[in-house]
Amino acid sequence: MKLKHWITALTVAVAAVGAVGSAQAQQFFRIGTGGTAGTYYPIGGIIANAVSQPGKLVATAVASNGSVANINGILGGSFEAGFTQSDVAFWAYSGTGTFEGKPKAQDLRLIATLYPESIHLVTRKGAGIKSVADLKGKRVSMDEPGSGTLVDVRLILGAYGMTDKDIKAEYLKPNQAGDKLKDGGLDAFFFVGGAPAGAIAELASSGAGIEIVPLVGPEIDALRAKQEFFTPDTIAANTYQNVGEVKTISVNAQMVTSAKLPEQVVYDVTKALYSDATRKTLDNGHAKGKLITRENAIKGAGIPFHPGAEKFYKEIGLLK
């Protein structure tokens, strides 16, 4: 009887260990994105679905305040990964720029550079705003605290010798800003994101009448010379209904994570991100999906790659 009881107990113990092992094997992978009306959120949803592996890894796209909030979420453990502007990632890692005086985010690691994010300055048609200088005294939304947009807008205003105090500043999500502009409560709003951005596309197609102000000229050239992560960019004609080609500047969208995440997890996610199946999903899912390519993955890194991503890029010959 004793032997029988011992065998039964051992069987139960083995089953329990197996159950725990199975539970531990399933990795939850939360991706911090942005507001639901921006570009991060839909792209995040596509990527989460593409990299999920039933029983092994469950990825989810989580709406957030954007770049700064995502980095803070990763460092604080509430996200496994997140989207951020390349400039914000560099500032966080180096403790410079908007992170001046704060501890360096030395555990921040890059999974991939995704696509360029165009800086949109959207105005009401006929508002008489032809350049950033014309914003003085106007009602302007700079996006919400925690967003990369807000960081960049302050740099752009600074290039023209202006601060928040020189405009009637508001800090709204792009969809809220779009509604307020349509209702006449705003003169303009900024948004940094892959074109077409949902909130702006919806506003343009509503018949409200919008213009996107070019970001060009000596002030922008001087800004680019000082902040090299800004690059010349063009929003093609008819990206937004009845809006012609617009010359602007952009930063890169990146997917980042923590150095503390296991190498195998990040390797599996990176490999799935650039699989043939994901390629088809990205091409058909969003206009910016076509730009999420292996060739773009290592451009403008700024911060170190996670060892899991680095392993994959070395395997396919992108890194030595």
PDB file of C-alpha atoms in Angstrom:
ATOM      1  CA  MET A   1       0.000   0.000   0.000  1.00  0.00           C
ATOM      2  CA  LYS A   2       2.797   2.340   0.860  1.00  0.00           C
ATOM      3  CA  LEU A   3       4.318   1.814  -2.582  1.00  0.00           C
ATOM      4  CA  LYS A   4       0.954   2.420  -4.220  1.00  0.00           C
ATOM      5  CA  HIS A   5       0.462   5.654  -2.267  1.00  0.00           C
ATOM      6  CA  TRP A   6       3.970   6.773  -3.155  1.00  0.00           C
ATOM      7  CA  ILE A   7       3.380   6.145  -6.879  1.00  0.00           C
ATOM      8  CA  THR A   8       0.054   8.019  -6.725  1.00  0.00           C
ATOM      9  CA  ALA A   9       1.670  10.945  -4.950  1.00  0.00           C
ATOM     10  CA  LEU A  10       4.506  11.001  -7.483  1.00  0.00           C
ATOM     11  CA  THR A  11       2.023  10.964 -10.384  1.00  0.00           C
ATOM     12  CA  VAL A  12       0.127  13.907  -8.894  1.00  0.00           C
ATOM     13  CA  ALA A  13       3.373  15.813  -8.324  1.00  0.00           C
ATOM     14  CA  VAL A  14       4.549  15.243 -11.893  1.00  0.00           C
ATOM     15  CA  ALA A  15       1.164  16.357 -13.237  1.00  0.00           C
ATOM     16  CA  ALA A  16       1.318  19.496 -11.086  1.00  0.00           C
ATOM     17  CA  VAL A  17       4.825  20.326 -12.298  1.00  0.00           C
ATOM     18  CA  GLY A  18       3.677  19.779 -15.878  1.00  0.00           C
ATOM     19  CA  ALA A  19       0.747  22.118 -15.386  1.00  0.00           C
ATOM     20  CA  VAL A  20       2.997  24.812 -13.909  1.00  0.00           C
ATOM     21  CA  GLY A  21       5.488  24.340 -16.723  1.00  0.00           C
ATOM     22  CA  SER A  22       2.715  24.718 -19.286  1.00  0.00           C
ATOM     23  CA  ALA A  23       1.484  27.890 -17.621  1.00  0.00           C
ATOM     24  CA  GLN A  24       4.984  29.300 -17.478  1.00  0.00           C
ATOM     25  CA  ALA A  25       5.611  28.427 -21.125  1.00  0.00           C
ATOM     26  CA  GLN A  26       2.897  30.812 -22.302  1.00  0.00           C
ATOM     27  CA  GLN A  27       4.400  34.297 -22.547  1.00  0.00           C
ATOM     28  CA  PHE A  28       2.194  37.387 -22.464  1.00  0.00           C
ATOM     29  CA  PHE A  29       3.561  40.160 -24.650  1.00  0.00           C
ATOM     30  CA  ARG A  30       1.841  43.523 -24.165  1.00  0.00           C
ATOM     31  CA  ILE A  31       2.716  46.152 -26.772  1.00  0.00           C
ATOM     32  CA  GLY A  32       2.175  49.794 -25.771  1.00  0.00           C
ATOM     33  CA  THR A  33       0.938  51.709 -28.823  1.00  0.00           C
ATOM     34  CA  GLY A  34      -0.834  55.094 -28.853  1.00  0.00           C
ATOM     35  CA  GLY A  35      -4.278  56.632 -29.126  1.00  0.00           C
ATOM     36  CA  THR A  36      -6.869  54.653 -31.080  1.00  0.00           C
ATOM     37  CA  ALA A  37      -7.112  57.383 -33.738  1.00  0.00           C
ATOM     38  CA  GLY A  38      -3.380  57.391 -34.506  1.00  0.00           C
ATOM     39  CA  THR A  39      -1.135  55.019 -36.469  1.00  0.00           C
ATOM     40  CA  TYR A  40       0.567  53.120 -33.621  1.00  0.00           C
ATOM     41  CA  TYR A  41      -2.647  51.454 -32.465  1.00  0.00           C
ATOM     42  CA  PRO A  42      -3.753  49.816 -35.752  1.00  0.00           C
ATOM     43  CA  ILE A  43      -0.170  48.852 -36.633  1.00  0.00           C
ATOM     44  CA  GLY A  44       0.232  47.426 -33.129  1.00  0.00           C
ATOM     45  CA  GLY A  45      -2.898  45.321 -33.583  1.00  0.00           C
ATOM     46  CA  ILE A  46      -1.606  43.904 -36.860  1.00  0.00           C
ATOM     47  CA  ILE A  47       1.785  43.069 -35.351  1.00  0.00           C
ATOM     48  CA  ALA A  48       0.269  41.558 -32.182  1.00  0.00           C
ATOM     49  CA  ASN A  49      -1.892  39.211 -34.246  1.00  0.00           C
ATOM     50  CA  ALA A  50       1.021  38.318 -36.498  1.00  0.00           C
ATOM     51  CA  VAL A  51       3.532  37.415 -33.773  1.00  0.00           C
ATOM     52  CA  SER A  52       1.123  35.581 -31.431  1.00  0.00           C
ATOM     53  CA  GLN A  53       1.662  31.835 -31.197  1.00  0.00           C
ATOM     54  CA  PRO A  54      -1.230  29.966 -29.525  1.00  0.00           C
ATOM     55  CA  GLY A  55      -0.097  28.244 -26.350  1.00  0.00           C
ATOM     56  CA  LYS A  56       3.327  29.877 -26.498  1.00  0.00           C
ATOM     57  CA  LEU A  57       3.014  33.651 -26.834  1.00  0.00           C
ATOM     58  CA  VAL A  58      -0.058  35.877 -26.580  1.00  0.00           C
ATOM     59  CA  ALA A  59       0.621  39.386 -27.897  1.00  0.00           C
ATOM     60  CA  THR A  60      -1.827  42.259 -27.395  1.00  0.00           C
ATOM     61  CA  ALA A  61      -1.829  45.877 -28.555  1.00  0.00           C
ATOM     62  CA  VAL A  62      -2.604  48.270 -25.698  1.00  0.00           C
ATOM     63  CA  ALA A  63      -3.783  51.859 -26.267  1.00  0.00           C
ATOM     64  CA  SER A  64      -1.584  54.399 -24.482  1.00  0.00           C
ATOM     65  CA  ASN A  65      -0.455  58.037 -24.451  1.00  0.00           C
ATOM     66  CA  GLY A  66       2.375  57.269 -26.880  1.00  0.00           C
ATOM     67  CA  SER A  67       6.171  57.224 -26.957  1.00  0.00           C
ATOM     68  CA  VAL A  68       7.143  58.541 -23.525  1.00  0.00           C
ATOM     69  CA  ALA A  69       4.359  56.596 -21.792  1.00  0.00           C
ATOM     70  CA  ASN A  70       5.367  53.401 -23.612  1.00  0.00           C
ATOM     71  CA  ILE A  71       9.003  53.703 -22.552  1.00  0.00           C
ATOM     72  CA  ASN A  72       7.947  54.328 -18.966  1.00  0.00           C
ATOM     73  CA  GLY A  73       5.609  51.336 -19.195  1.00  0.00           C
ATOM     74  CA  ILE A  74       8.392  49.067 -20.443  1.00  0.00           C
ATOM     75  CA  LEU A  75      10.793  50.195 -17.735  1.00  0.00           C
ATOM     76  CA  GLY A  76       8.074  49.826 -15.112  1.00  0.00           C
ATOM     77  CA  GLY A  77       7.052  46.341 -16.247  1.00  0.00           C
ATOM     78  CA  SER A  78       3.517  47.083 -17.457  1.00  0.00           C
ATOM     79  CA  PHE A  79       4.494  46.499 -21.123  1.00  0.00           C
ATOM     80  CA  GLU A  80       6.839  43.923 -22.647  1.00  0.00           C
ATOM     81  CA  ALA A  81       7.350  46.141 -25.702  1.00  0.00           C
ATOM     82  CA  GLY A  82       6.134  49.421 -27.125  1.00  0.00           C
ATOM     83  CA  PHE A  83       6.261  51.842 -30.020  1.00  0.00           C
ATOM     84  CA  THR A  84       8.230  55.046 -29.763  1.00  0.00           C
ATOM     85  CA  GLN A  85       9.723  57.758 -31.893  1.00  0.00           C
ATOM     86  CA  SER A  86      13.427  57.225 -32.489  1.00  0.00           C
ATOM     87  CA  ASP A  87      14.297  60.603 -30.959  1.00  0.00           C
ATOM     88  CA  VAL A  88      12.405  59.828 -27.745  1.00  0.00           C
ATOM     89  CA  ALA A  89      14.090  56.410 -27.469  1.00  0.00           C
ATOM     90  CA  PHE A  90      17.530  58.000 -27.840  1.00  0.00           C
ATOM     91  CA  TRP A  91      16.781  60.694 -25.265  1.00  0.00           C
ATOM     92  CA  ALA A  92      15.501  58.123 -22.767  1.00  0.00           C
ATOM     93  CA  TYR A  93      18.530  55.853 -23.214  1.00  0.00           C
ATOM     94  CA  SER A  94      21.044  58.697 -23.009  1.00  0.00           C
ATOM     95  CA  GLY A  95      19.277  60.808 -20.368  1.00  0.00           C
ATOM     96  CA  THR A  96      19.231  63.825 -22.696  1.00  0.00           C
ATOM     97  CA  GLY A  97      16.603  65.998 -24.370  1.00  0.00           C
ATOM     98  CA  THR A  98      13.240  65.655 -22.676  1.00  0.00           C
ATOM     99  CA  PHE A  99      14.792  63.115 -20.259  1.00  0.00           C
ATOM    100  CA  GLU A 100      17.515  65.536 -19.124  1.00  0.00           C
ATOM    101  CA  GLY A 101      18.140  65.139 -15.401  1.00  0.00           C
ATOM    102  CA  LYS A 102      16.339  61.793 -15.223  1.00  0.00           C
ATOM    103  CA  PRO A 103      18.044  58.391 -14.775  1.00  0.00           C
ATOM    104  CA  LYS A 104      19.229  56.936 -18.083  1.00  0.00           C
ATOM    105  CA  ALA A 105      16.982  54.172 -19.407  1.00  0.00           C
ATOM    106  CA  GLN A 106      19.957  51.854 -19.824  1.00  0.00           C
ATOM    107  CA  ASP A 107      17.773  48.740 -20.125  1.00  0.00           C
ATOM    108  CA  LEU A 108      15.958  50.086 -23.200  1.00  0.00           C
ATOM    109  CA  ARG A 109      16.611  47.930 -26.273  1.00  0.00           C
ATOM    110  CA  LEU A 110      15.582  48.079 -29.927  1.00  0.00           C
ATOM    111  CA  ILE A 111      13.603  45.349 -31.651  1.00  0.00           C
ATOM    112  CA  ALA A 112      13.124  47.109 -34.998  1.00  0.00           C
ATOM    113  CA  THR A 113      12.830  50.406 -36.814  1.00  0.00           C
ATOM    114  CA  LEU A 114       9.397  50.284 -38.435  1.00  0.00           C
ATOM    115  CA  TYR A 115       8.578  53.279 -40.674  1.00  0.00           C
ATOM    116  CA  PRO A 116       8.929  57.077 -40.942  1.00  0.00           C
ATOM    117  CA  GLU A 117       6.504  59.201 -38.918  1.00  0.00           C
ATOM    118  CA  SER A 118       5.490  62.399 -40.644  1.00  0.00           C
ATOM    119  CA  ILE A 119       4.981  65.572 -38.616  1.00  0.00           C
ATOM    120  CA  HIS A 120       1.532  66.926 -39.452  1.00  0.00           C
ATOM    121  CA  LEU A 121       0.505  70.515 -38.756  1.00  0.00           C
ATOM    122  CA  VAL A 122      -3.217  70.485 -39.519  1.00  0.00           C
ATOM    123  CA  THR A 123      -5.222  73.706 -39.825  1.00  0.00           C
ATOM    124  CA  ARG A 124      -8.710  74.793 -40.760  1.00  0.00           C
ATOM    125  CA  LYS A 125      -8.967  75.738 -44.409  1.00  0.00           C
ATOM    126  CA  GLY A 126      -8.792  79.502 -44.692  1.00  0.00           C
ATOM    127  CA  ALA A 127      -7.304  79.984 -41.205  1.00  0.00           C
ATOM    128  CA  GLY A 128      -4.420  81.926 -42.756  1.00  0.00           C
ATOM    129  CA  ILE A 129      -1.770  79.693 -41.201  1.00  0.00           C
ATOM    130  CA  LYS A 130       0.963  79.151 -43.772  1.00  0.00           C
ATOM    131  CA  SER A 131       3.913  78.477 -41.467  1.00  0.00           C
ATOM    132  CA  VAL A 132       4.718  77.720 -37.831  1.00  0.00           C
ATOM    133  CA  ALA A 133       5.347  81.444 -37.288  1.00  0.00           C
ATOM    134  CA  ASP A 134       1.651  82.107 -37.999  1.00  0.00           C
ATOM    135  CA  LEU A 135       0.639  80.035 -34.954  1.00  0.00           C
ATOM    136  CA  LYS A 136       1.461  82.887 -32.557  1.00  0.00           C
ATOM    137  CA  GLY A 137      -1.640  83.708 -30.517  1.00  0.00           C
ATOM    138  CA  LYS A 138      -3.646  80.928 -32.186  1.00  0.00           C
ATOM    139  CA  ARG A 139      -5.506  78.033 -30.505  1.00  0.00           C
ATOM    140  CA  VAL A 140      -3.247  75.030 -31.087  1.00  0.00           C
ATOM    141  CA  SER A 141      -3.288  71.476 -29.741  1.00  0.00           C
ATOM    142  CA  MET A 142       0.189  70.015 -29.176  1.00  0.00           C
ATOM    143  CA  ASP A 143      -1.018  66.446 -28.368  1.00  0.00           C
ATOM    144  CA  GLU A 144      -1.237  64.993 -24.876  1.00  0.00           C
ATOM    145  CA  PRO A 145       1.422  64.714 -22.161  1.00  0.00           C
ATOM    146  CA  GLY A 146       3.448  61.526 -22.589  1.00  0.00           C
ATOM    147  CA  SER A 147       3.339  61.700 -26.368  1.00  0.00           C
ATOM    148  CA  GLY A 148       6.369  62.015 -28.622  1.00  0.00           C
ATOM    149  CA  THR A 149       4.424  64.586 -30.620  1.00  0.00           C
ATOM    150  CA  LEU A 150       4.462  67.039 -27.716  1.00  0.00           C
ATOM    151  CA  VAL A 151       8.237  66.684 -27.390  1.00  0.00           C
ATOM    152  CA  ASP A 152       8.777  67.406 -31.084  1.00  0.00           C
ATOM    153  CA  VAL A 153       6.303  70.291 -31.214  1.00  0.00           C
ATOM    154  CA  ARG A 154       8.218  72.093 -28.483  1.00  0.00           C
ATOM    155  CA  LEU A 155      11.422  71.685 -30.513  1.00  0.00           C
ATOM    156  CA  ILE A 156       9.694  73.011 -33.628  1.00  0.00           C
ATOM    157  CA  LEU A 157       8.225  76.003 -31.793  1.00  0.00           C
ATOM    158  CA  GLY A 158      11.673  76.631 -30.293  1.00  0.00           C
ATOM    159  CA  ALA A 159      13.158  76.802 -33.785  1.00  0.00           C
ATOM    160  CA  TYR A 160      10.860  79.788 -34.377  1.00  0.00           C
ATOM    161  CA  GLY A 161      11.686  81.390 -31.011  1.00  0.00           C
ATOM    162  CA  MET A 162       8.369  80.322 -29.493  1.00  0.00           C
ATOM    163  CA  THR A 163       7.120  78.267 -26.538  1.00  0.00           C
ATOM    164  CA  ASP A 164       3.718  76.992 -25.349  1.00  0.00           C
ATOM    165  CA  LYS A 165       3.113  80.468 -23.898  1.00  0.00           C
ATOM    166  CA  ASP A 166       3.216  82.108 -27.338  1.00  0.00           C
ATOM    167  CA  ILE A 167       0.172  80.142 -28.460  1.00  0.00           C
ATOM    168  CA  LYS A 168      -3.127  79.258 -26.811  1.00  0.00           C
ATOM    169  CA  ALA A 169      -1.933  75.734 -26.138  1.00  0.00           C
ATOM    170  CA  GLU A 170      -4.147  72.720 -25.586  1.00  0.00           C
ATOM    171  CA  TYR A 171      -3.042  69.130 -25.025  1.00  0.00           C
ATOM    172  CA  LEU A 172      -5.514  66.824 -26.761  1.00  0.00           C
ATOM    173  CA  LYS A 173      -5.433  63.434 -28.455  1.00  0.00           C
ATOM    174  CA  PRO A 174      -5.571  63.808 -32.276  1.00  0.00           C
ATOM    175  CA  ASN A 175      -9.189  62.631 -32.567  1.00  0.00           C
ATOM    176  CA  GLN A 176     -10.297  65.108 -29.876  1.00  0.00           C
ATOM    177  CA  ALA A 177      -8.265  67.847 -31.549  1.00  0.00           C
ATOM    178  CA  GLY A 178      -9.834  66.987 -34.908  1.00  0.00           C
ATOM    179  CA  ASP A 179     -13.351  67.240 -33.476  1.00  0.00           C
ATOM    180  CA  LYS A 180     -12.568  70.574 -31.839  1.00  0.00           C
ATOM    181  CA  LEU A 181     -10.987  71.974 -35.020  1.00  0.00           C
ATOM    182  CA  LYS A 182     -14.044  70.885 -37.007  1.00  0.00           C
ATOM    183  CA  ASP A 183     -16.328  72.636 -34.508  1.00  0.00           C
ATOM    184  CA  GLY A 184     -14.291  75.843 -34.689  1.00  0.00           C
ATOM    185  CA  GLY A 185     -12.749  75.511 -31.239  1.00  0.00           C
ATOM    186  CA  LEU A 186      -9.172  75.130 -32.534  1.00  0.00           C
ATOM    187  CA  ASP A 187      -7.163  76.797 -35.265  1.00  0.00           C
ATOM    188  CA  ALA A 188      -4.601  74.011 -35.672  1.00  0.00           C
ATOM    189  CA  PHE A 189      -3.161  70.839 -34.178  1.00  0.00           C
ATOM    190  CA  PHE A 190       0.036  68.832 -34.458  1.00  0.00           C
ATOM    191  CA  PHE A 191       0.349  65.088 -34.841  1.00  0.00           C
ATOM    192  CA  VAL A 192       3.406  62.909 -35.439  1.00  0.00           C
ATOM    193  CA  GLY A 193       2.557  59.592 -37.048  1.00  0.00           C
ATOM    194  CA  GLY A 194       2.579  57.474 -40.150  1.00  0.00           C
ATOM    195  CA  ALA A 195       0.449  58.906 -42.934  1.00  0.00           C
ATOM    196  CA  PRO A 196      -2.422  58.390 -43.352  1.00  0.00           C
ATOM    197  CA  ALA A 197      -3.322  58.961 -39.697  1.00  0.00           C
ATOM    198  CA  GLY A 198      -6.892  57.882 -38.942  1.00  0.00           C
ATOM    199  CA  ALA A 199      -8.011  61.027 -37.118  1.00  0.00           C
ATOM    200  CA  ILE A 200      -6.762  63.307 -39.905  1.00  0.00           C
ATOM    201  CA  ALA A 201      -8.149  61.120 -42.696  1.00  0.00           C
ATOM    202  CA  GLU A 202     -11.557  61.127 -41.002  1.00  0.00           C
ATOM    203  CA  LEU A 203     -11.447  64.896 -40.575  1.00  0.00           C
ATOM    204  CA  ALA A 204     -10.466  65.474 -44.221  1.00  0.00           C
ATOM    205  CA  SER A 205     -13.212  63.194 -45.540  1.00  0.00           C
ATOM    206  CA  SER A 206     -15.874  64.797 -43.299  1.00  0.00           C
ATOM    207  CA  GLY A 207     -15.976  67.861 -45.517  1.00  0.00           C
ATOM    208  CA  ALA A 208     -14.634  70.119 -42.772  1.00  0.00           C
ATOM    209  CA  GLY A 209     -11.915  71.453 -45.066  1.00  0.00           C
ATOM    210  CA  ILE A 210      -8.337  71.171 -43.832  1.00  0.00           C
ATOM    211  CA  GLU A 211      -4.856  72.178 -44.867  1.00  0.00           C
ATOM    212  CA  ILE A 212      -1.548  70.631 -43.822  1.00  0.00           C
ATOM    213  CA  VAL A 213       1.106  73.292 -43.350  1.00  0.00           C
ATOM    214  CA  PRO A 214       4.551  72.592 -44.882  1.00  0.00           C
ATOM    215  CA  LEU A 215       7.468  72.394 -42.434  1.00  0.00           C
ATOM    216  CA  VAL A 216      10.209  73.904 -44.574  1.00  0.00           C
ATOM    217  CA  GLY A 217      12.511  76.921 -44.581  1.00  0.00           C
ATOM    218  CA  PRO A 218      15.609  78.191 -42.769  1.00  0.00           C
ATOM    219  CA  GLU A 219      14.192  77.604 -39.282  1.00  0.00           C
ATOM    220  CA  ILE A 220      13.477  73.943 -40.071  1.00  0.00           C
ATOM    221  CA  ASP A 221      16.888  73.558 -41.748  1.00  0.00           C
ATOM    222  CA  ALA A 222      18.564  74.898 -38.591  1.00  0.00           C
ATOM    223  CA  LEU A 223      16.489  72.530 -36.451  1.00  0.00           C
ATOM    224  CA  ARG A 224      17.513  69.554 -38.597  1.00  0.00           C
ATOM    225  CA  ALA A 225      21.178  70.521 -38.325  1.00  0.00           C
ATOM    226  CA  LYS A 226      20.858  70.527 -34.538  1.00  0.00           C
ATOM    227  CA  GLN A 227      18.559  67.514 -34.140  1.00  0.00           C
ATOM    228  CA  GLU A 228      19.728  65.019 -36.752  1.00  0.00           C
ATOM    229  CA  PHE A 229      16.912  62.516 -36.153  1.00  0.00           C
ATOM    230  CA  PHE A 230      14.590  64.863 -38.086  1.00  0.00           C
ATOM    231  CA  THR A 231      14.695  63.984 -41.793  1.00  0.00           C
ATOM    232  CA  PRO A 232      13.018  65.572 -44.849  1.00  0.00           C
ATOM    233  CA  ASP A 233       9.730  63.904 -45.694  1.00  0.00           C
ATOM    234  CA  THR A 234       6.850  64.252 -48.135  1.00  0.00           C
ATOM    235  CA  ILE A 235       3.176  63.485 -47.556  1.00  0.00           C
ATOM    236  CA  ALA A 236       1.972  62.499 -51.019  1.00  0.00           C
ATOM    237  CA  ALA A 237      -0.911  64.307 -52.695  1.00  0.00           C
ATOM    238  CA  ASN A 238      -4.337  62.817 -51.882  1.00  0.00           C
ATOM    239  CA  THR A 239      -3.034  60.922 -48.855  1.00  0.00           C
ATOM    240  CA  TYR A 240      -5.807  62.988 -47.282  1.00  0.00           C
ATOM    241  CA  GLN A 241      -8.882  63.976 -49.276  1.00  0.00           C
ATOM    242  CA  ASN A 242      -8.418  67.255 -51.184  1.00  0.00           C
ATOM    243  CA  VAL A 243      -4.959  67.867 -49.722  1.00  0.00           C
ATOM    244  CA  GLY A 244      -2.036  68.243 -52.141  1.00  0.00           C
ATOM    245  CA  GLU A 245       1.578  67.188 -51.650  1.00  0.00           C
ATOM    246  CA  VAL A 246       3.104  68.512 -48.431  1.00  0.00           C
ATOM    247  CA  LYS A 247       6.819  68.888 -47.658  1.00  0.00           C
ATOM    248  CA  THR A 248       7.496  68.207 -43.993  1.00  0.00           C
ATOM    249  CA  ILE A 249       9.940  66.413 -41.687  1.00  0.00           C
ATOM    250  CA  SER A 250       9.756  63.030 -39.969  1.00  0.00           C
ATOM    251  CA  VAL A 251      11.247  60.804 -37.296  1.00  0.00           C
ATOM    252  CA  ASN A 252      11.319  56.990 -37.267  1.00  0.00           C
ATOM    253  CA  ALA A 253       8.805  54.790 -35.496  1.00  0.00           C
ATOM    254  CA  GLN A 254      10.542  52.045 -33.544  1.00  0.00           C
ATOM    255  CA  MET A 255       9.515  48.988 -31.553  1.00  0.00           C
ATOM    256  CA  VAL A 256      11.483  48.770 -28.309  1.00  0.00           C
ATOM    257  CA  THR A 257      11.669  46.474 -25.303  1.00  0.00           C
ATOM    258  CA  SER A 258      13.632  45.845 -22.119  1.00  0.00           C
ATOM    259  CA  ALA A 259      17.019  44.135 -21.850  1.00  0.00           C
ATOM    260  CA  LYS A 260      15.414  42.024 -19.106  1.00  0.00           C
ATOM    261  CA  LEU A 261      13.129  40.215 -21.550  1.00  0.00           C
ATOM    262  CA  PRO A 262      14.474  36.733 -22.443  1.00  0.00           C
ATOM    263  CA  GLU A 263      16.517  36.485 -25.650  1.00  0.00           C
ATOM    264  CA  GLN A 264      14.388  33.638 -27.014  1.00  0.00           C
ATOM    265  CA  VAL A 265      11.138  35.581 -26.603  1.00  0.00           C
ATOM    266  CA  VAL A 266      12.430  38.599 -28.523  1.00  0.00           C
ATOM    267  CA  TYR A 267      14.054  36.368 -31.154  1.00  0.00           C
ATOM    268  CA  ASP A 268      10.731  34.594 -31.746  1.00  0.00           C
ATOM    269  CA  VAL A 269       8.843  37.898 -31.958  1.00  0.00           C
ATOM    270  CA  THR A 270      11.369  39.416 -34.378  1.00  0.00           C
ATOM    271  CA  LYS A 271      11.410  36.335 -36.582  1.00  0.00           C
ATOM    272  CA  ALA A 272       7.592  36.258 -36.691  1.00  0.00           C
ATOM    273  CA  LEU A 273       7.476  39.989 -37.485  1.00  0.00           C
ATOM    274  CA  TYR A 274       9.464  39.396 -40.678  1.00  0.00           C
ATOM    275  CA  SER A 275       7.902  36.106 -41.767  1.00  0.00           C
ATOM    276  CA  ASP A 276       6.260  35.705 -45.188  1.00  0.00           C
ATOM    277  CA  ALA A 277       2.817  35.417 -43.559  1.00  0.00           C
ATOM    278  CA  THR A 278       3.304  38.671 -41.646  1.00  0.00           C
ATOM    279  CA  ARG A 279       4.543  40.361 -44.806  1.00  0.00           C
ATOM    280  CA  LYS A 280       1.180  39.730 -46.506  1.00  0.00           C
ATOM    281  CA  THR A 281      -0.741  40.931 -43.444  1.00  0.00           C
ATOM    282  CA  LEU A 282       1.284  44.142 -43.193  1.00  0.00           C
ATOM    283  CA  ASP A 283       0.965  44.877 -46.907  1.00  0.00           C
ATOM    284  CA  ASN A 284      -2.812  44.567 -46.775  1.00  0.00           C
ATOM    285  CA  GLY A 285      -3.466  45.916 -43.284  1.00  0.00           C
ATOM    286  CA  HIS A 286      -2.253  49.544 -43.326  1.00  0.00           C
ATOM    287  CA  ALA A 287      -0.516  51.967 -45.688  1.00  0.00           C
ATOM    288  CA  LYS A 288       2.545  52.085 -43.396  1.00  0.00           C
ATOM    289  CA  GLY A 289       2.691  48.291 -43.232  1.00  0.00           C
ATOM    290  CA  LYS A 290       4.443  48.182 -46.602  1.00  0.00           C
ATOM    291  CA  LEU A 291       7.384  50.067 -45.074  1.00  0.00           C
ATOM    292  CA  ILE A 292       7.912  47.596 -42.228  1.00  0.00           C
ATOM    293  CA  THR A 293      10.614  45.646 -44.041  1.00  0.00           C
ATOM    294  CA  ARG A 294      13.783  43.776 -43.134  1.00  0.00           C
ATOM    295  CA  GLU A 295      15.804  46.471 -44.899  1.00  0.00           C
ATOM    296  CA  ASN A 296      14.315  49.241 -42.744  1.00  0.00           C
ATOM    297  CA  ALA A 297      14.577  47.225 -39.518  1.00  0.00           C
ATOM    298  CA  ILE A 298      18.122  48.279 -38.633  1.00  0.00           C
ATOM    299  CA  LYS A 299      18.046  51.877 -39.914  1.00  0.00           C
ATOM    300  CA  GLY A 300      18.656  54.766 -37.510  1.00  0.00           C
ATOM    301  CA  ALA A 301      19.018  52.477 -34.492  1.00  0.00           C
ATOM    302  CA  GLY A 302      20.129  55.094 -31.931  1.00  0.00           C
ATOM    303  CA  ILE A 303      19.987  52.572 -29.061  1.00  0.00           C
ATOM    304  CA  PRO A 304      21.392  49.003 -28.777  1.00  0.00           C
ATOM    305  CA  PHE A 305      19.477  46.081 -30.249  1.00  0.00           C
ATOM    306  CA  HIS A 306      18.059  43.470 -27.908  1.00  0.00           C
ATOM    307  CA  PRO A 307      20.210  40.299 -28.188  1.00  0.00           C
ATOM    308  CA  GLY A 308      17.177  38.361 -29.458  1.00  0.00           C
ATOM    309  CA  ALA A 309      16.596  40.799 -32.327  1.00  0.00           C
ATOM    310  CA  GLU A 310      20.321  41.039 -33.005  1.00  0.00           C
ATOM    311  CA  LYS A 311      20.539  37.240 -33.284  1.00  0.00           C
ATOM    312  CA  PHE A 312      17.818  37.219 -35.952  1.00  0.00           C
ATOM    313  CA  TYR A 313      19.342  40.083 -37.957  1.00  0.00           C
ATOM    314  CA  LYS A 314      22.725  38.331 -37.933  1.00  0.00           C
ATOM    315  CA  GLU A 315      21.118  35.105 -39.129  1.00  0.00           C
ATOM    316  CA  ILE A 316      19.620  36.846 -42.171  1.00  0.00           C
ATOM    317  CA  GLY A 317      22.769  38.863 -42.898  1.00  0.00           C
ATOM    318  CA  LEU A 318      21.559  42.326 -41.933  1.00  0.00           C
ATOM    319  CA  LEU A 319      24.082  42.636 -39.105  1.00  0.00           C
ATOM    320  CA  LYS A 320      27.606  41.233 -38.922  1.00  0.00           C
TER     321      LYS A 320
END
